[in-house]
Coordinates of N, CA and C in Angstrom, one line a residue:
D1 N -14.5 -12.8 117.7 CA -15.2 -12.7 115.8 C -16.7 -12.5 115.9
F2 N -16.2 -10.9 115.0 CA -17.1 -10.6 114.6 C -19.0 -11.7 113.6
D3 N -19.5 -11.0 114.4 CA -21.2 -11.1 114.3 C -22.5 -10.9 113.3
L4 N -21.6 -11.3 112.1 CA -22.5 -10.2 111.2 C -24.2 -10.6 111.3
G5 N -24.4 -12.4 111.5 CA -25.9 -12.4 111.7 C -26.5 -12.1 113.3
A6 N -25.7 -12.2 114.4 CA -26.4 -11.9 115.9 C -26.6 -9.7 115.7
L7 N -25.7 -9.1 115.0 CA -25.9 -7.7 114.5 C -27.2 -7.6 113.6
G8 N -27.4 -8.8 112.7 CA -28.7 -8.0 112.1 C -29.5 -8.4 113.2
K9 N -29.8 -10.1 113.5 CA -31.4 -9.9 114.5 C -31.6 -8.9 114.9
T10 N -29.8 -8.0 115.6 CA -30.0 -6.7 116.6 C -30.4 -6.1 115.9
C11 N -30.1 -5.6 115.2 CA -31.3 -4.8 114.3 C -32.9 -4.5 113.9
A12 N -32.6 -5.9 113.5 CA -34.1 -6.3 113.3 C -35.3 -6.2 114.5
N13 N -34.3 -6.6 115.6 CA -35.4 -6.6 116.8 C -35.9 -4.6 117.2
G14 N -34.4 -4.2 116.7 CA -35.3 -2.9 117.3 C -35.8 -2.1 116.0
S15 N -36.3 -3.0 115.6 CA -37.1 -1.5 114.0 C -38.0 -0.4 114.9
S16 N -38.8 -1.7 115.7 CA -39.5 -0.5 115.7 C -39.2 0.3 116.4
E17 N -38.3 0.6 117.2 CA -38.0 2.5 117.3 C -37.7 2.6 115.8
M18 N -37.2 2.5 115.8 CA -36.5 3.2 115.1 C -38.4 3.6 113.3
M19 N -38.8 2.6 114.1 CA -40.4 3.2 113.1 C -40.7 4.1 113.4
T20 N -40.9 3.8 115.3 CA -41.4 5.6 115.6 C -40.9 6.3 115.8
N21 N -39.8 6.7 115.3 CA -39.0 7.5 115.1 C -39.3 8.9 114.2
I22 N -39.0 8.0 112.4 CA -39.4 7.9 111.2 C -41.0 8.4 111.6
S23 N -41.4 8.1 112.0 CA -43.0 8.0 111.8 C -43.5 9.4 112.5
M24 N -43.4 8.7 113.1 CA -43.1 10.6 114.0 C -43.3 12.3 113.5
S25 N -41.9 12.3 112.8 CA -41.7 13.6 111.3 C -43.3 12.7 110.6
F26 N -43.0 12.0 109.8 CA -44.0 12.6 108.8 C -45.8 12.3 109.9
V27 N -45.9 11.8 110.7 CA -47.4 12.4 111.1 C -47.4 14.1 111.8
N28 N -46.7 14.4 112.0 CA -46.6 16.0 112.7 C -46.5 17.3 111.0
I29 N -46.6 16.9 110.7 CA -45.8 16.9 109.3 C -47.5 17.9 108.9
L30 N -48.6 15.6 108.6 CA -49.9 15.8 108.4 C -50.6 17.0 109.3
Y31 N -50.0 16.7 110.7 CA -51.0 17.1 111.7 C -50.5 18.9 111.9
N32 N -50.2 18.9 111.1 CA -49.8 20.9 111.2 C -50.4 20.9 110.2
F33 N -50.3 20.1 108.6 CA -51.6 19.9 107.5 C -52.8 20.6 108.1
Q34 N -53.1 19.4 108.4 CA -54.6 19.9 108.5 C -55.2 21.1 109.6
L35 N -53.9 21.5 110.2 CA -54.7 22.5 111.1 C -53.9 23.6 110.3
M36 N -53.1 23.3 110.1 CA -53.2 25.0 109.2 C -54.4 25.6 108.4
K37 N -54.8 24.1 107.8 CA -55.9 23.6 106.8 C -57.4 24.4 107.7
F38 N -58.0 23.8 109.0 CA -58.9 24.3 110.5 C -58.8 24.8 110.5
A39 N -57.8 26.2 111.2 CA -57.1 26.3 112.2 C -56.3 27.1 112.6
G40 N -55.7 27.0 111.0 CA -54.3 28.7 110.5 C -53.5 28.3 111.7
E41 N -52.4 29.1 111.9 CA -51.7 29.6 112.4 C -51.6 29.2 113.7
S42 N -52.8 29.8 113.9 CA -53.1 29.4 116.1 C -53.1 27.8 115.8
G43 N -53.8 26.9 115.3 CA -54.1 26.2 115.4 C -52.9 24.4 115.6
V44 N -51.3 25.0 114.3 CA -50.2 24.6 114.7 C -49.1 25.3 116.3
A45 N -49.1 26.0 116.5 CA -49.5 26.8 117.7 C -49.3 26.3 118.9
A46 N -50.5 25.7 118.9 CA -51.7 25.0 119.8 C -51.0 23.1 119.9
Y47 N -50.8 22.5 118.7 CA -50.5 21.6 118.9 C -48.6 21.5 118.8
G48 N -47.7 22.9 118.7 CA -46.4 22.5 119.4 C -46.6 22.8 120.8
V49 N -47.8 23.0 121.6 CA -47.6 23.6 123.1 C -48.0 21.8 123.5
I50 N -49.2 21.6 123.1 CA -49.5 19.9 123.4 C -48.4 18.5 123.7
M51 N -47.3 19.0 121.6 CA -46.0 18.0 121.9 C -45.5 18.2 123.2
Y52 N -45.0 19.5 123.2 CA -43.9 19.9 123.9 C -44.3 19.5 125.6
T53 N -45.4 19.6 125.5 CA -45.7 18.8 127.4 C -46.4 17.4 127.4
N54 N -46.6 17.2 126.4 CA -47.1 15.2 126.2 C -45.5 14.6 126.7
F55 N -44.2 15.3 126.0 CA -43.2 14.7 126.8 C -43.4 14.2 128.7
I56 N -43.7 14.9 128.5 CA -43.6 15.3 130.3 C -44.1 14.1 131.4
F57 N -45.4 13.5 130.1 CA -46.7 12.9 130.7 C -46.2 10.6 130.0
I58 N -46.3 11.2 128.7 CA -45.6 9.7 128.5 C -43.7 9.3 128.8
A59 N -43.0 9.7 129.4 CA -41.5 9.7 129.6 C -42.0 9.2 131.1
V60 N -43.2 8.6 131.4 CA -43.3 7.7 132.8 C -43.5 6.6 131.4
F61 N -44.1 6.6 130.6 CA -44.1 5.4 130.2 C -43.0 4.7 129.4
I62 N -42.6 5.9 128.5 CA -41.6 5.1 128.1 C -40.1 4.6 128.8
G63 N -40.4 5.3 130.5 CA -38.5 5.0 131.2 C -39.3 3.7 131.8
F64 N -40.2 3.5 132.2 CA -41.0 2.0 133.2 C -40.5 0.9 131.6
S65 N -41.0 1.1 130.5 CA -40.8 0.3 129.4 C -38.9 0.0 129.5
I66 N -39.0 1.3 129.3 CA -37.3 0.8 128.5 C -36.3 0.1 130.1
G67 N -36.9 0.4 131.1 CA -36.0 -0.3 132.3 C -36.2 -1.2 132.3
S68 N -37.9 -1.6 132.3 CA -38.3 -2.9 132.5 C -38.2 -4.5 131.6
A69 N -37.1 -3.8 130.2 CA -37.1 -4.7 128.9 C -36.2 -5.2 129.2
P70 N -34.8 -5.0 130.3 CA -33.6 -5.5 130.4 C -34.0 -6.9 131.5
I71 N -34.9 -7.0 132.6 CA -35.5 -7.7 133.2 C -36.5 -8.9 132.7
I72 N -37.1 -8.4 132.1 CA -38.4 -9.6 130.7 C -37.0 -10.1 130.1
S73 N -36.1 -9.3 130.0 CA -35.8 -10.3 128.6 C -34.3 -11.5 129.4
Y74 N -34.1 -11.1 130.9 CA -33.0 -11.8 131.3 C -34.3 -12.9 132.3
H75 N -35.1 -12.9 132.4 CA -35.9 -13.3 132.7 C -36.5 -14.6 131.6
Y76 N -36.9 -14.1 130.9 CA -37.2 -15.3 129.4 C -36.6 -15.5 128.9
G77 N -34.6 -15.7 129.2 CA -33.5 -16.2 128.1 C -33.5 -17.0 129.3
A78 N -33.5 -16.7 130.9 CA -33.0 -17.8 131.8 C -34.6 -19.1 132.3
K79 N -35.2 -18.6 131.2 CA -36.8 -19.9 131.3 C -37.7 -19.8 132.9
N80 N -36.8 -19.1 133.3 CA -37.8 -18.0 134.6 C -38.9 -17.6 134.0
Y81 N -40.2 -18.7 133.7 CA -41.4 -18.4 133.0 C -42.0 -17.7 134.4
A82 N -42.6 -18.1 135.4 CA -43.6 -17.7 136.8 C -42.7 -16.4 137.2
E83 N -41.4 -15.9 137.2 CA -41.4 -14.5 136.9 C -41.5 -13.4 136.2
L84 N -41.6 -14.1 134.2 CA -42.4 -13.4 133.7 C -43.4 -13.7 133.3
K85 N -44.2 -13.8 133.8 CA -46.0 -14.1 134.1 C -45.6 -12.7 135.1
S86 N -45.3 -13.3 136.7 CA -45.1 -11.6 137.3 C -45.3 -11.1 136.7
L87 N -43.7 -10.7 135.6 CA -43.3 -9.3 135.6 C -44.4 -8.7 134.5
R88 N -45.2 -9.1 133.2 CA -46.3 -9.4 132.8 C -47.3 -8.9 133.6
K89 N -47.9 -9.2 134.2 CA -48.8 -8.9 135.6 C -49.2 -7.3 136.2
K90 N -47.7 -7.2 137.3 CA -47.2 -6.4 137.4 C -47.0 -4.9 136.5
S91 N -46.5 -5.4 135.7 CA -46.3 -4.7 134.7 C -48.0 -3.9 134.2
L92 N -48.6 -4.5 133.8 CA -49.7 -4.3 133.2 C -51.0 -3.6 134.0
V93 N -50.7 -3.9 135.6 CA -51.1 -3.2 136.9 C -50.4 -1.7 136.2
F94 N -48.8 -2.0 137.1 CA -48.4 0.0 137.2 C -49.2 1.0 136.2
I95 N -48.6 0.7 134.9 CA -49.2 0.9 133.7 C -50.7 1.7 133.8
G96 N -51.9 0.9 134.0 CA -53.0 0.8 134.6 C -53.3 1.8 135.2
V97 N -51.9 1.8 136.5 CA -52.3 3.2 137.5 C -52.3 3.8 137.2
S98 N -50.9 4.0 137.2 CA -50.3 5.6 136.2 C -50.9 6.0 135.3
S99 N -51.6 4.9 133.7 CA -52.2 5.6 133.1 C -53.3 6.8 133.5
L100 N -54.2 6.1 134.7 CA -55.2 6.7 135.1 C -54.7 7.8 136.1
I101 N -53.8 8.1 137.2 CA -53.0 9.4 137.6 C -53.4 10.6 136.3
L102 N -52.0 9.4 135.8 CA -51.5 10.9 134.1 C -52.5 11.3 133.6
T103 N -53.9 10.7 133.9 CA -54.9 11.5 132.7 C -55.2 12.5 133.3
V104 N -55.4 11.9 135.3 CA -56.1 13.0 136.0 C -55.2 14.2 135.9
V105 N -54.3 14.4 135.9 CA -52.9 15.6 136.2 C -52.9 16.2 135.1
A106 N -52.9 16.1 133.5 CA -52.8 16.2 132.6 C -53.7 17.0 132.9
E107 N -55.2 16.2 132.8 CA -56.6 17.6 133.1 C -56.7 17.6 133.2
F108 N -55.7 18.1 134.4 CA -55.5 19.5 135.5 C -54.9 20.4 135.4
L109 N -53.4 20.0 135.1 CA -52.8 20.8 134.4 C -53.3 21.6 133.2
A110 N -53.7 21.2 132.4 CA -53.8 21.1 131.2 C -54.3 23.2 131.0
Y111 N -54.7 23.6 131.8 CA -54.7 25.6 132.2 C -53.4 25.9 132.4
P112 N -52.8 25.7 133.7 CA -51.6 26.4 134.2 C -50.9 26.0 133.3
L113 N -50.2 24.6 132.2 CA -49.2 24.5 131.6 C -49.5 25.5 129.8
S114 N -50.9 25.7 129.9 CA -51.3 26.4 127.8 C -50.9 27.8 128.8
K115 N -51.3 28.3 130.0 CA -50.6 29.2 130.4 C -49.3 30.2 130.1
I116 N -48.5 29.0 131.0 CA -47.4 29.0 130.6 C -46.5 29.5 129.2
F117 N -47.2 29.4 127.7 CA -46.6 29.1 126.8 C -47.8 30.1 126.1
V118 N -48.6 29.8 126.1 CA -49.8 30.9 125.2 C -50.4 31.4 126.2
S119 N -49.7 32.0 127.3 CA -51.1 32.5 127.9 C -51.2 34.5 127.6
Y120 N -50.1 34.7 126.2 CA -50.1 36.3 125.3 C -51.7 36.1 124.7
N121 N -52.2 35.5 123.7 CA -53.4 35.4 122.8 C -54.4 34.5 123.4
A122 N -55.6 34.9 123.8 CA -56.8 34.9 124.8 C -57.3 33.6 124.2
E123 N -57.7 34.1 122.5 CA -58.3 32.9 121.9 C -57.4 31.8 121.3
L124 N -56.3 31.6 121.6 CA -54.8 31.2 121.2 C -55.0 30.4 122.9
F125 N -55.3 31.4 124.4 CA -55.0 30.3 125.3 C -56.0 28.8 125.2
D126 N -57.4 30.1 124.8 CA -58.5 28.8 125.5 C -58.3 27.1 124.2
M127 N -58.0 27.3 122.7 CA -57.7 25.8 122.0 C -57.1 25.5 122.3
T128 N -56.1 26.1 122.9 CA -54.4 25.5 123.3 C -55.4 24.7 124.4
V129 N -56.3 24.8 125.7 CA -56.3 23.6 126.3 C -57.1 23.2 126.4
H130 N -58.5 23.3 125.6 CA -59.1 22.7 125.4 C -58.7 21.2 124.5
A131 N -58.5 21.9 123.7 CA -57.1 20.2 122.3 C -56.4 19.5 123.5
F132 N -55.5 20.4 124.6 CA -55.2 19.1 126.0 C -56.0 18.7 126.6
M133 N -56.8 18.6 127.0 CA -58.1 18.5 127.3 C -58.4 16.9 126.7
I134 N -58.6 17.3 125.6 CA -58.5 15.9 124.3 C -58.0 14.9 124.8
Y135 N -56.1 15.5 124.2 CA -55.1 15.2 124.0 C -54.8 14.1 125.6
S136 N -55.3 14.7 126.8 CA -54.8 13.8 127.3 C -55.2 12.4 128.2
L137 N -56.3 12.7 126.9 CA -57.3 11.1 126.8 C -56.5 10.2 126.9
A138 N -56.0 10.4 125.8 CA -55.6 9.6 124.8 C -53.5 8.5 125.9
F139 N -53.7 9.3 127.1 CA -52.8 8.9 127.7 C -53.4 7.5 128.6
L140 N -55.2 7.2 128.3 CA -55.0 5.9 129.2 C -55.2 4.8 128.7
M141 N -55.1 4.5 127.4 CA -53.9 3.9 126.0 C -52.5 3.8 125.9
M142 N -52.2 5.2 126.5 CA -49.7 5.5 125.5 C -50.0 4.7 126.6
G143 N -50.2 4.0 127.3 CA -48.9 3.3 128.1 C -49.0 1.7 128.3
F144 N -50.7 1.1 127.8 CA -50.3 -0.3 127.3 C -49.9 -0.8 125.7
N145 N -49.7 1.3 125.2 CA -49.7 1.1 124.0 C -47.5 0.7 123.4
I146 N -47.4 1.4 124.3 CA -45.6 1.3 124.3 C -44.8 0.4 125.3
F147 N -46.0 0.0 126.2 CA -45.0 -0.7 127.2 C -45.3 -2.2 126.2
G148 N -46.2 -2.5 125.3 CA -46.6 -3.9 124.8 C -46.1 -4.1 123.0
S149 N -45.2 -3.0 122.5 CA -44.4 -2.7 122.4 C -42.7 -3.1 122.5
S150 N -42.2 -2.1 124.0 CA -40.9 -3.0 123.8 C -41.2 -3.8 124.8
F151 N -41.8 -4.3 125.4 CA -42.2 -6.1 126.3 C -41.7 -7.4 124.6
F152 N -42.3 -6.4 123.3 CA -41.9 -8.2 122.5 C -40.4 -8.0 121.9
T153 N -40.3 -6.5 121.9 CA -38.4 -5.8 121.8 C -37.9 -7.2 123.0
A154 N -38.3 -7.0 124.0 CA -37.4 -7.8 125.1 C -37.5 -9.3 124.8
L155 N -38.6 -10.1 124.4 CA -38.7 -11.0 124.2 C -38.4 -11.5 122.7
N156 N -37.8 -10.9 121.9 CA -36.3 -10.9 121.1 C -37.9 -10.8 120.1
N157 N -38.8 -10.1 119.6 CA -39.7 -10.8 118.3 C -39.7 -9.3 118.0
G158 N -39.1 -9.0 117.4 CA -38.9 -7.3 116.9 C -39.7 -7.3 115.8
L159 N -40.5 -8.4 114.7 CA -41.7 -8.5 114.1 C -42.9 -7.7 114.9
V160 N -43.6 -8.8 115.6 CA -44.0 -8.6 116.7 C -43.9 -6.1 117.0
S161 N -43.2 -5.9 117.7 CA -42.6 -4.7 118.5 C -43.0 -3.4 116.7
A162 N -42.3 -4.2 115.6 CA -43.2 -3.1 115.1 C -44.1 -3.2 114.5
V163 N -44.7 -4.8 113.9 CA -46.0 -3.9 113.3 C -47.0 -3.2 114.6
L164 N -46.8 -3.3 115.9 CA -47.2 -2.3 116.6 C -46.9 -0.9 116.4
S165 N -45.9 -1.1 116.3 CA -45.0 0.6 116.2 C -46.0 1.1 114.9
F166 N -45.1 0.7 114.1 CA -46.2 0.7 113.1 C -47.6 1.5 112.8
L167 N -48.3 0.2 113.5 CA -50.0 0.6 113.4 C -49.5 2.0 114.2
R168 N -49.4 2.2 115.5 CA -49.6 2.7 116.3 C -49.6 3.9 115.6
T169 N -48.2 4.8 115.6 CA -47.3 5.6 115.5 C -47.6 6.0 114.1
L170 N -47.7 5.3 112.9 CA -47.8 5.6 111.6 C -49.5 5.6 111.3
V171 N -49.9 3.7 110.9 CA -51.1 3.6 110.3 C -52.6 4.4 110.7
F172 N -52.4 4.0 112.0 CA -54.0 4.3 112.8 C -53.9 6.2 113.3
Q173 N -53.0 6.5 113.0 CA -52.5 8.3 113.1 C -53.4 8.8 111.8
V174 N -52.3 8.4 110.5 CA -52.7 8.7 109.8 C -54.1 8.8 109.1
V175 N -54.4 7.3 109.3 CA -56.1 7.1 108.6 C -56.9 8.4 110.1
A176 N -56.8 8.4 110.9 CA -57.4 8.9 112.0 C -57.5 10.7 111.6
V177 N -56.2 11.6 111.0 CA -56.2 13.2 111.0 C -56.5 12.9 110.2
L178 N -56.5 12.4 108.4 CA -57.1 12.2 107.5 C -58.4 12.1 107.8
L179 N -59.8 11.3 108.3 CA -60.7 11.1 107.8 C -61.7 11.7 108.6
L180 N -61.6 12.3 110.4 CA -62.6 12.5 111.3 C -62.7 13.8 111.5
P181 N -61.4 15.0 111.2 CA -61.5 16.4 110.3 C -63.2 16.3 109.1
V182 N -63.3 15.5 109.1 CA -63.7 15.5 107.2 C -65.4 15.0 108.1
F183 N -64.7 15.0 109.5 CA -66.6 14.9 109.8 C -66.6 15.5 111.1
F184 N -65.4 16.4 112.0 CA -65.5 17.0 113.6 C -65.0 17.8 113.3
K185 N -64.7 18.4 111.9 CA -63.9 19.6 111.5 C -62.7 19.3 112.5
L186 N -61.8 20.9 113.1 CA -60.7 20.9 113.8 C -61.2 19.8 115.2
D187 N -62.2 19.6 115.7 CA -62.2 18.4 117.0 C -61.2 17.2 116.3
G188 N -61.9 17.3 114.9 CA -61.2 15.8 115.1 C -60.1 15.4 114.7
V189 N -59.5 16.7 114.3 CA -57.5 16.8 114.4 C -57.6 16.4 116.3
W190 N -58.1 17.0 117.0 CA -57.9 16.9 118.4 C -57.9 15.0 118.7
F191 N -58.8 14.3 117.9 CA -59.4 13.3 118.4 C -58.2 12.8 118.0
S192 N -58.6 12.4 116.8 CA -57.0 12.0 116.2 C -56.1 10.1 117.0
I193 N -55.8 11.7 117.7 CA -54.6 10.8 118.2 C -55.2 9.2 119.7
I194 N -56.9 10.2 119.8 CA -57.1 8.9 120.6 C -57.5 8.1 120.1
F195 N -58.5 8.2 118.9 CA -58.3 7.1 117.9 C -57.7 6.2 117.1
A196 N -56.3 6.6 117.2 CA -55.3 5.7 116.7 C -54.2 5.0 118.0
E197 N -55.2 5.3 119.5 CA -54.1 4.8 120.7 C -55.6 3.6 120.7
L198 N -57.1 4.0 120.5 CA -58.0 2.6 121.0 C -57.7 1.8 119.7
L199 N -57.1 1.9 118.9 CA -57.0 1.3 117.9 C -56.1 0.2 118.3
S200 N -54.9 0.9 118.5 CA -53.5 0.4 118.9 C -53.7 -0.7 120.2
V201 N -54.4 -0.5 120.8 CA -54.3 -1.0 122.1 C -55.1 -2.4 121.3
A202 N -56.2 -2.3 120.9 CA -57.1 -3.5 120.7 C -56.3 -4.4 120.2
V203 N -55.2 -3.9 119.4 CA -54.1 -4.9 118.7 C -53.0 -5.7 119.4
T204 N -52.5 -4.3 120.6 CA -51.3 -4.9 121.7 C -52.0 -5.8 122.2
A205 N -53.7 -6.1 122.7 CA -53.9 -6.7 124.2 C -54.0 -8.4 122.7
F206 N -54.6 -7.8 121.3 CA -54.5 -9.0 120.8 C -53.1 -9.9 120.6
F207 N -52.0 -9.0 120.2 CA -50.7 -9.9 120.5 C -50.3 -10.7 122.3
L208 N -50.8 -9.9 122.5 CA -50.8 -10.3 124.2 C -51.2 -11.5 124.4
V209 N -52.4 -11.8 124.2 CA -53.8 -12.8 124.4 C -52.5 -14.4 123.2
K210 N -52.8 -13.6 122.7 CA -51.8 -14.7 121.0 C -51.0 -14.8 121.3
M211 N -49.3 -14.5 121.5 CA -48.5 -14.9 122.4 C -48.2 -15.4 123.5
S212 N -49.4 -15.5 124.4 CA -48.5 -16.0 125.8 C -48.4 -17.2 126.3
R213 N -48.9 -18.3 125.4 CA -48.2 -19.8 125.3 C -47.2 -19.8 124.5
R214 N -46.5 -19.5 123.7 CA -45.5 -18.8 123.3 C -44.4 -18.8 123.7
Y215 N -44.4 -18.2 124.4 CA -44.0 -17.1 125.4 C -43.7 -18.0 126.6
N216 N -45.1 -18.5 127.3 CA -45.1 -18.7 128.6 C -44.6 -17.8 129.6
Y217 N -45.5 -16.7 129.4 CA -46.1 -15.7 129.8 C -47.4 -15.0 130.8

């Protein structure tokens, strides 16, 4: 039989992913607006390069989070709480180690990756390398936030997952990209992602601690 209630719960549980995709488009427009204001077309071009190469690195976090979600869901449903706790600990260790590695790799690859796209213009190339090296610091925190949202989706808590995604991908980034350039000009735009991820990791840590007894992890 068709279970409308189950379908509704499934849609609600996946609302964080929906929010991420909706927010991404709006935030990108806002970033481009600010970059046009402070750096013109060169700023938008540099941001475009960062966005293209960014997916290479965050794919590790997204892939791990999506891949581990069914395992987390299974053990939670089976009430294997010892295994669930072990999964949570191992996942956070993996995210922590991979975050450090990816950040170091991104810093080293800022020059060659930028050269692939914008070597034709020395000024644009220097701006892109500078921006890439700042943006790459966000990888230290980004993995925890991506995993945190996916973790609560796997536990069938779509509300917390959506809150984490909404704050990270929309609220914190909008506040950062509007506020920081007022004080730091162009660098404020590049540092916006770090500011947003830093606030997000604090909220993610709060919910992970707060919900630990409820879900026995």
